[in-house]
């Protein structure tokens, strides 16, 4: 008989099929790995793209890429963490790293220590999209993100207008805060009007209502006529062909760079409609000549050596501890079991979260 330890983990077994809970081997960490008892996670739009659209999924697939918990064991080479540390991280690459399971075993560099004064559920709102914000700014917009940031740092394009479309999204909120930290002075957001005050508080100089029929004209009129392009740098934090790329394609001008969160949602999911996605933002709408369109793929952020070494272990905890980034506002999904909480979390994604993360407990205790 095997003495292999096991734990519960969530799996997707089919497109638009309910989640299932299965037993998985609990893996002792080796070398630079740590094993984390995952206490909290978040449901994300990616969970929905995977569950309802089968996006880049091979069934059965373990889910969850953002987690917070307690270090249970450490590998022999680990210096930064000790058993009992409270940690948070974006851990997505392998089934054993995933965070919708009670124990994740992953390299230490996908986690950081949660600073004093922050709860696990607050901390779990950050990792995936703080990493996304850094990756988008550095990889797609090609703006430097020096660390440590020199005391007198002035970024190269400090005075250029940066449009963050979907500023109330988790990606948008964190992108604005990171841009502000690096010294960008003209961050313009779009969001529903109930979020405008908050978006300004975290760093945008102007915010426009994307639901307004005159949104494109409002944005194009927001700069001096002589300026071209009006928005040299644009981030589409949503990536919907019809709802965001279509209006953004009217705002982007010759010389604009547009970074689009992939996947492009070609058809949104509903009870009747199976969603459709595209991984090509350049082909999704007609862009003006001279617009440079890039599709953001945060799953490859680790190719940036500095990000791999420092982004989660050092930068993320420091920015949170110093109040440079705020935890997202969040809503807790309750339920008796892992399966119930996860299912309700996914339903909340189907309904659409507005300005808040949907978080839930993974381990029961
Ligand atoms: N490719 C990548 O590397 C990557 C990484 C992370 C996320 N993503 C993708 O990025 C998208 C956003 O993720 P998230 O976690 O930030 O989502 P989220 O926090 O759940 O986004 C919800 C927000 O989206 C806003 N929104 C919805 N439709 C909008 C529209 N037409 N225009 C402007 N804002 C709109 C809503 O704003 P209001 O409340 O103001 O209405 C809402 O607050 C998802 O599709 C996700 O899969 C991609």
Coordinates of C-alpha atoms and ligand atoms in Angstrom, one line a residue:
X1 CA 0.0 0.0 0.0
X2 CA 1.3 3.5 -0.9
X3 CA 2.0 6.1 1.8
X4 CA 1.6 8.9 -0.7
X5 CA 0.0 11.9 0.8
X6 CA -2.9 13.4 -1.1
X7 CA -5.1 16.5 -1.1
X8 CA -8.2 17.9 -2.8
X9 CA -7.9 19.9 -6.0
X10 CA -10.4 21.3 -8.5
X11 CA -10.4 20.1 -12.1
X12 CA -12.1 21.0 -15.3
X13 CA -13.3 17.8 -17.0
X14 CA -15.1 19.3 -20.0
X15 CA -16.1 22.6 -21.6
X16 CA -19.2 24.0 -19.8
X17 CA -19.1 21.0 -17.5
X18 CA -19.3 21.5 -13.8
X19 CA -16.0 21.6 -11.8
X20 CA -15.1 18.3 -10.0
X21 CA -12.9 17.8 -7.0
X22 CA -10.2 15.0 -7.2
X23 CA -7.4 13.7 -5.0
X24 CA -3.8 14.6 -6.1
X25 CA -0.4 13.6 -4.7
X26 CA 1.0 16.2 -2.2
X27 CA 4.5 16.7 -3.5
X28 CA 7.4 17.4 -1.1
X29 CA 9.4 20.4 -2.3
X30 CA 12.9 19.8 -3.7
X31 CA 15.7 22.3 -4.3
X32 CA 14.3 25.8 -4.7
X33 CA 10.6 24.8 -4.3
X34 CA 8.2 25.4 -1.5
X35 CA 5.0 23.7 -0.6
X36 CA 2.1 26.0 0.3
X37 CA -1.1 25.2 2.1
X38 CA -3.4 27.3 -0.1
X39 CA -6.0 29.1 2.1
X40 CA -7.4 31.6 -0.3
X41 CA -7.8 32.1 -4.1
X42 CA -9.7 34.2 -6.5
X43 CA -12.0 33.4 -9.4
X44 CA -10.8 35.2 -12.5
X45 CA -12.0 35.9 -16.0
X46 CA -9.4 33.3 -17.2
X47 CA -11.2 30.7 -15.1
X48 CA -14.3 31.5 -17.1
X49 CA -12.5 31.5 -20.5
X50 CA -11.2 28.0 -19.6
X51 CA -14.5 26.6 -18.1
X52 CA -16.9 27.9 -20.7
X53 CA -14.7 28.4 -23.7
X54 CA -12.2 25.7 -23.2
X55 CA -9.5 28.3 -23.9
X56 CA -6.1 26.5 -24.1
X57 CA -7.3 23.6 -22.0
X58 CA -6.6 19.9 -22.1
X59 CA -9.1 18.0 -19.9
X60 CA -8.9 17.1 -17.2
X61 CA -7.1 20.2 -16.0
X62 CA -6.3 21.6 -12.6
X63 CA -7.2 25.2 -12.2
X64 CA -6.3 28.4 -10.3
X65 CA -3.4 30.7 -10.7
X66 CA -3.5 33.1 -7.9
X67 CA -3.2 32.0 -4.2
X68 CA -2.4 32.9 -0.7
X69 CA -1.5 30.5 2.1
X70 CA 1.0 29.2 4.6
X71 CA 4.3 27.7 3.8
X72 CA 4.1 24.0 4.9
X73 CA 7.5 22.7 3.7
X74 CA 10.6 24.1 2.0
X75 CA 13.2 22.6 -0.3
X76 CA 16.8 22.3 0.7
X77 CA 18.0 25.4 -1.3
X78 CA 15.3 27.8 -0.1
X79 CA 16.6 30.7 1.9
X80 CA 13.9 33.3 1.6
X81 CA 11.0 31.4 3.2
X82 CA 10.4 29.4 6.3
X83 CA 7.7 27.0 7.3
X84 CA 4.8 29.1 8.7
X85 CA 5.4 32.1 6.5
X86 CA 2.3 33.7 5.0
X87 CA 2.7 34.0 1.2
X88 CA 0.9 35.1 -1.9
X89 CA 1.7 34.4 -5.6
X90 CA 0.7 33.9 -9.2
X91 CA 1.5 30.2 -9.8
X92 CA 0.2 28.9 -13.0
X93 CA 2.7 26.9 -15.1
X94 CA 2.3 23.3 -14.0
X95 CA -0.6 21.3 -12.4
X96 CA 1.2 21.0 -9.1
X97 CA 1.7 24.8 -8.9
X98 CA -2.1 25.5 -9.4
X99 CA -3.9 27.3 -6.6
X100 CA -7.4 25.8 -6.6
X101 CA -6.0 22.9 -4.6
X102 CA -5.1 22.5 -0.9
X103 CA -1.3 22.2 -1.4
X104 CA 0.7 23.7 -4.2
X105 CA 4.3 22.9 -4.7
X106 CA 6.2 25.4 -6.9
X107 CA 9.5 27.3 -7.2
X108 CA 9.9 29.9 -4.4
X109 CA 10.1 32.7 -7.0
X110 CA 6.4 32.5 -7.7
X111 CA 5.6 33.6 -4.1
X112 CA 6.3 36.6 -1.9
X113 CA 5.7 37.1 1.9
X114 CA 2.5 38.9 2.8
X115 CA 3.5 42.1 4.7
X116 CA 2.3 42.6 8.3
X117 CA -1.2 44.2 8.5
X118 CA -2.6 42.5 5.4
X119 CA -5.0 39.5 5.5
X120 CA -4.6 36.6 3.2
X121 CA -7.8 37.4 1.4
X122 CA -6.6 41.0 0.8
X123 CA -3.3 39.8 -0.5
X124 CA -4.7 37.2 -2.9
X125 CA -6.3 40.0 -4.9
X126 CA -3.0 41.1 -6.2
X127 CA -0.6 38.6 -7.6
X128 CA -2.0 37.7 -11.0
X129 CA -2.7 41.2 -12.1
X130 CA 0.2 42.9 -10.5
X131 CA 2.4 40.6 -12.6
X132 CA 0.2 41.4 -15.6
X133 CA 0.6 45.1 -15.0
X134 CA 4.4 44.9 -14.9
X135 CA 4.5 42.5 -17.8
X136 CA 2.3 44.7 -20.0
X137 CA 4.2 47.9 -19.2
X138 CA 7.7 46.3 -19.8
X139 CA 7.1 43.7 -22.5
X140 CA 4.3 45.2 -24.5
X141 CA 4.6 49.0 -24.0
X142 CA 8.4 48.7 -23.8
X143 CA 8.6 51.1 -20.9
X144 CA 11.4 50.5 -18.3
X145 CA 10.5 49.2 -14.8
X146 CA 13.8 49.6 -12.9
X147 CA 14.1 47.9 -9.6
X148 CA 15.0 49.3 -7.2
X149 CA 13.7 52.5 -8.6
X150 CA 16.3 55.2 -8.4
X151 CA 15.3 58.0 -6.0
X152 CA 15.3 60.7 -8.7
X153 CA 13.8 58.4 -11.5
X154 CA 12.1 60.1 -14.4
X155 CA 10.7 57.7 -16.9
X156 CA 11.5 58.3 -20.6
X157 CA 7.9 59.1 -21.8
X158 CA 6.7 60.6 -18.5
X159 CA 4.6 63.3 -20.2
X160 CA 2.9 61.2 -22.8
X161 CA -0.8 60.4 -22.5
X162 CA -1.5 56.8 -21.6
X163 CA -5.1 55.4 -22.0
X164 CA -6.1 52.6 -19.7
X165 CA -9.4 51.3 -21.1
X166 CA -11.2 49.3 -18.5
X167 CA -9.6 51.1 -15.5
X168 CA -11.9 49.5 -13.0
X169 CA -10.8 46.0 -13.9
X170 CA -8.2 44.4 -11.7
X171 CA -5.7 44.7 -14.5
X172 CA -6.6 48.3 -14.9
X173 CA -6.4 49.3 -11.2
X174 CA -3.0 47.7 -10.8
X175 CA -1.6 49.1 -14.1
X176 CA -2.6 52.6 -13.1
X177 CA -0.9 52.3 -9.7
X178 CA 2.3 50.9 -11.2
X179 CA 2.4 53.6 -14.0
X180 CA 2.0 56.2 -11.3
X181 CA 4.7 54.7 -9.2
X182 CA 7.2 55.0 -12.1
X183 CA 6.3 58.6 -12.7
X184 CA 3.9 58.7 -15.6
X185 CA 1.9 61.9 -15.3
X186 CA -1.0 61.6 -17.8
X187 CA -2.9 58.4 -17.2
X188 CA -6.4 58.6 -18.6
X189 CA -8.9 55.8 -17.7
X190 CA -12.3 54.6 -18.9
X191 CA -14.7 53.1 -16.4
X192 CA -18.3 53.2 -15.3
X193 CA -19.0 56.5 -13.6
X194 CA -19.5 55.0 -10.1
X195 CA -15.7 54.1 -10.2
X196 CA -14.4 57.5 -11.4
X197 CA -13.5 58.9 -8.0
X198 CA -11.6 55.7 -7.0
X199 CA -9.7 55.5 -10.3
X200 CA -8.6 59.1 -9.8
X201 CA -7.6 58.4 -6.3
X202 CA -5.2 55.6 -7.3
X203 CA -3.5 57.7 -10.0
X204 CA -5.6 58.6 -13.1
X205 CA -5.7 62.3 -14.0
X206 CA -8.9 61.9 -16.0
X207 CA -11.6 59.2 -16.3
X208 CA -14.3 58.9 -19.0
X209 CA -17.4 56.7 -19.0
X210 CA -16.9 54.0 -21.7
X211 CA -20.7 53.6 -21.8
X212 CA -21.2 57.1 -23.1
X213 CA -22.2 57.1 -26.9
X214 CA -19.7 60.0 -27.3
X215 CA -16.7 58.2 -25.7
X216 CA -14.5 58.1 -28.8
X217 CA -15.0 61.9 -29.4
X218 CA -14.6 62.7 -25.7
X219 CA -11.3 60.9 -25.7
X220 CA -10.0 62.4 -29.0
X221 CA -11.1 65.9 -27.8
X222 CA -9.3 65.4 -24.4
X223 CA -5.9 66.6 -25.8
X224 CA -4.6 69.7 -27.6
X225 CA -5.6 69.5 -31.3
X226 CA -1.9 69.6 -32.3
X227 CA -1.0 66.5 -30.4
X228 CA -0.8 63.3 -32.6
X229 CA -1.3 60.6 -31.7
X230 CA -3.7 61.8 -28.9
X231 CA -2.8 58.5 -27.0
X232 CA 0.7 57.2 -27.9
X233 CA 0.2 54.4 -25.4
X234 CA -3.1 52.5 -24.9
X235 CA -3.8 49.5 -22.8
X236 CA -7.0 47.5 -23.4
X237 CA -7.6 45.8 -20.1
X238 CA -10.6 43.9 -21.3
X239 CA -10.0 42.6 -24.9
X240 CA -13.5 42.4 -26.2
X241 CA -13.7 42.7 -30.0
X242 CA -17.0 44.6 -30.1
X243 CA -17.0 46.4 -26.7
X244 CA -13.4 47.6 -26.4
X245 CA -11.3 46.9 -29.5
X246 CA -13.9 48.5 -31.8
X247 CA -13.9 51.9 -29.9
X248 CA -10.2 51.8 -29.2
X249 CA -9.5 51.3 -32.9
X250 CA -11.1 54.7 -33.5
X251 CA -9.0 56.3 -30.8
X252 CA -5.7 54.8 -31.8
X253 CA -3.8 56.8 -34.4
X254 CA -0.6 56.5 -36.5
X255 CA 2.1 56.1 -33.9
X256 CA 0.0 54.6 -31.1
X257 CA 1.0 51.4 -29.4
X258 CA -2.0 49.3 -28.2
X259 CA -1.5 46.5 -25.7
X260 CA -4.5 44.2 -25.6
X261 CA -5.2 41.6 -22.9
X262 CA -5.6 38.3 -24.6
X263 CA -7.7 36.5 -25.4
X264 CA -9.7 38.7 -27.6
X265 CA -13.3 37.9 -26.8
X266 CA -15.0 37.5 -30.1
X267 CA -18.3 36.3 -28.7
X268 CA -19.2 36.7 -25.0
X269 CA -20.4 33.7 -23.0
X270 CA -24.1 33.5 -22.0
X271 CA -26.4 30.7 -20.9
X272 CA -27.1 30.0 -24.6
X273 CA -23.9 31.1 -26.3
X274 CA -20.6 29.3 -26.3
X275 CA -17.9 32.0 -26.1
X276 CA -15.4 32.4 -28.9
X277 CA -11.9 33.8 -28.6
X278 CA -9.0 34.9 -30.8
X279 CA -5.4 35.2 -29.8
X280 CA -4.7 37.8 -32.6
X281 CA -5.5 41.3 -31.5
X282 CA -4.0 42.8 -34.7
X283 CA -6.5 41.0 -36.9
X284 CA -9.6 41.5 -34.7
X285 CA -10.6 44.9 -35.9
X286 CA -9.4 47.4 -38.6
X287 CA -6.6 49.5 -37.2
X288 CA -5.4 52.8 -38.7
X289 CA -2.1 52.7 -40.5
X290 CA 0.9 52.9 -38.2
X291 CA -0.8 51.6 -35.1
X292 CA 1.3 49.0 -33.3
X293 CA -0.9 46.3 -31.7
X294 CA 0.4 43.7 -29.3
X295 CA -1.4 40.9 -27.5
X296 CA -0.4 40.6 -23.8
X297 CA 0.7 37.1 -22.7
X298 CA 1.5 37.3 -19.0
X299 CA 2.0 33.6 -18.8
X300 CA 5.5 34.2 -20.2
X301 CA 6.5 37.0 -17.9
X302 CA 9.2 34.7 -16.3
X303 CA 11.2 35.1 -19.5
X304 CA 12.2 38.5 -18.1
X305 CA 15.0 37.4 -15.7
X306 CA 14.5 40.4 -13.3
X307 CA 10.8 39.6 -13.1
X308 CA 11.5 35.9 -12.4
X309 CA 14.0 36.7 -9.6
X310 CA 12.3 39.7 -8.0
X311 CA 8.8 40.5 -9.2
X312 CA 6.9 38.3 -6.7
X313 CA 9.5 37.6 -4.1
X314 CA 10.6 41.2 -3.6
X315 CA 8.7 43.8 -5.7
X316 CA 5.2 42.7 -4.9
X317 CA 5.5 42.6 -1.1
X318 CA 7.4 45.9 -1.1
X319 CA 4.9 47.8 -3.1
X320 CA 2.1 46.4 -1.0
X321 CA 3.8 47.2 2.3
X322 CA 4.7 50.7 1.2
X323 CA 1.1 51.4 0.1
X324 CA 2.2 52.0 -3.5
X325 CA -0.4 49.4 -4.6
X326 CA -3.7 48.8 -2.7
X327 CA -5.3 45.4 -2.5
X328 CA -8.3 45.3 -4.9
X329 CA -11.7 45.6 -3.2
X330 CA -13.1 42.1 -2.9
X331 CA -16.2 40.0 -2.3
X332 CA -16.0 36.7 -0.3
X333 CA -17.8 33.8 -1.8
X334 CA -19.1 31.5 1.0
X335 CA -19.9 27.8 0.8
X336 CA -19.5 24.5 2.8
X337 CA -17.1 22.9 0.4
X338 CA -14.3 23.7 -2.0
X339 CA -16.6 22.6 -4.8
X340 CA -19.4 24.8 -3.7
X341 CA -17.2 27.9 -3.3
X342 CA -15.4 27.4 -6.6
X343 CA -18.7 26.9 -8.4
X344 CA -20.2 30.0 -6.9
X345 CA -17.0 31.9 -7.7
X346 CA -17.3 30.9 -11.4
X347 CA -20.9 31.9 -11.4
X348 CA -19.9 35.3 -10.1
X349 CA -17.5 35.6 -13.1
X350 CA -20.4 34.7 -15.4
X351 CA -22.5 37.5 -13.9
X352 CA -19.5 39.9 -14.2
X353 CA -17.6 41.5 -11.3
X354 CA -17.5 45.3 -11.2
X355 CA -14.5 46.8 -9.6
X356 CA -13.9 43.9 -7.2
X357 CA -12.2 40.6 -7.0
X358 CA -14.2 37.5 -6.1
X359 CA -12.2 35.5 -3.5
X360 CA -12.9 32.3 -1.6
X361 CA -11.3 29.8 0.7
X362 CA -9.6 26.8 -0.7
X363 CA -8.6 24.7 2.3
X364 CA -11.6 24.3 4.7
X365 CA -9.7 25.0 7.9
Ligands
LIG1 N1 -3.3 38.0 -21.5 C1 -3.0 38.3 -20.3 O1 -1.8 38.2 -19.9 C2 -4.0 38.6 -19.2 C3 -3.7 38.8 -17.9 C4 -4.7 39.1 -17.0 C5 -6.0 39.3 -17.4 N2 -6.3 39.1 -18.7 C6 -7.6 39.3 -19.2 O2 -8.0 40.6 -19.0 C7 -9.4 40.7 -18.8 C8 -9.6 41.5 -17.5 O3 -9.2 40.7 -16.4 P1 -9.5 41.3 -14.9 O4 -9.1 40.2 -14.0 O5 -8.9 42.6 -14.7 O6 -11.1 41.4 -15.0 P2 -12.1 42.0 -13.9 O7 -11.4 42.7 -12.8 O8 -13.1 40.9 -13.6 O9 -12.8 43.1 -14.9 C9 -14.1 43.6 -14.5 C10 -14.2 45.0 -14.9 O10 -14.2 45.1 -16.4 C11 -14.7 46.3 -16.7 N3 -15.3 46.3 -18.0 C12 -16.1 45.3 -18.6 N4 -16.5 45.7 -19.8 C13 -15.8 46.8 -20.1 C14 -15.8 47.7 -21.2 N5 -16.5 47.4 -22.4 N6 -15.0 48.8 -21.2 C15 -14.4 49.1 -20.1 N7 -14.4 48.4 -18.9 C16 -15.1 47.2 -19.0 C17 -15.8 46.6 -15.7 O11 -15.7 48.0 -15.4 P3 -16.9 48.9 -14.8 O12 -17.1 48.3 -13.4 O13 -16.2 50.2 -14.8 O14 -18.1 48.8 -15.7 C18 -15.4 45.7 -14.5 O15 -15.2 46.4 -13.3 C19 -9.9 39.3 -18.8 O16 -10.4 38.9 -20.0 C20 -8.7 38.5 -18.5 O17 -8.8 37.1 -18.9 C21 -5.3 38.8 -19.6

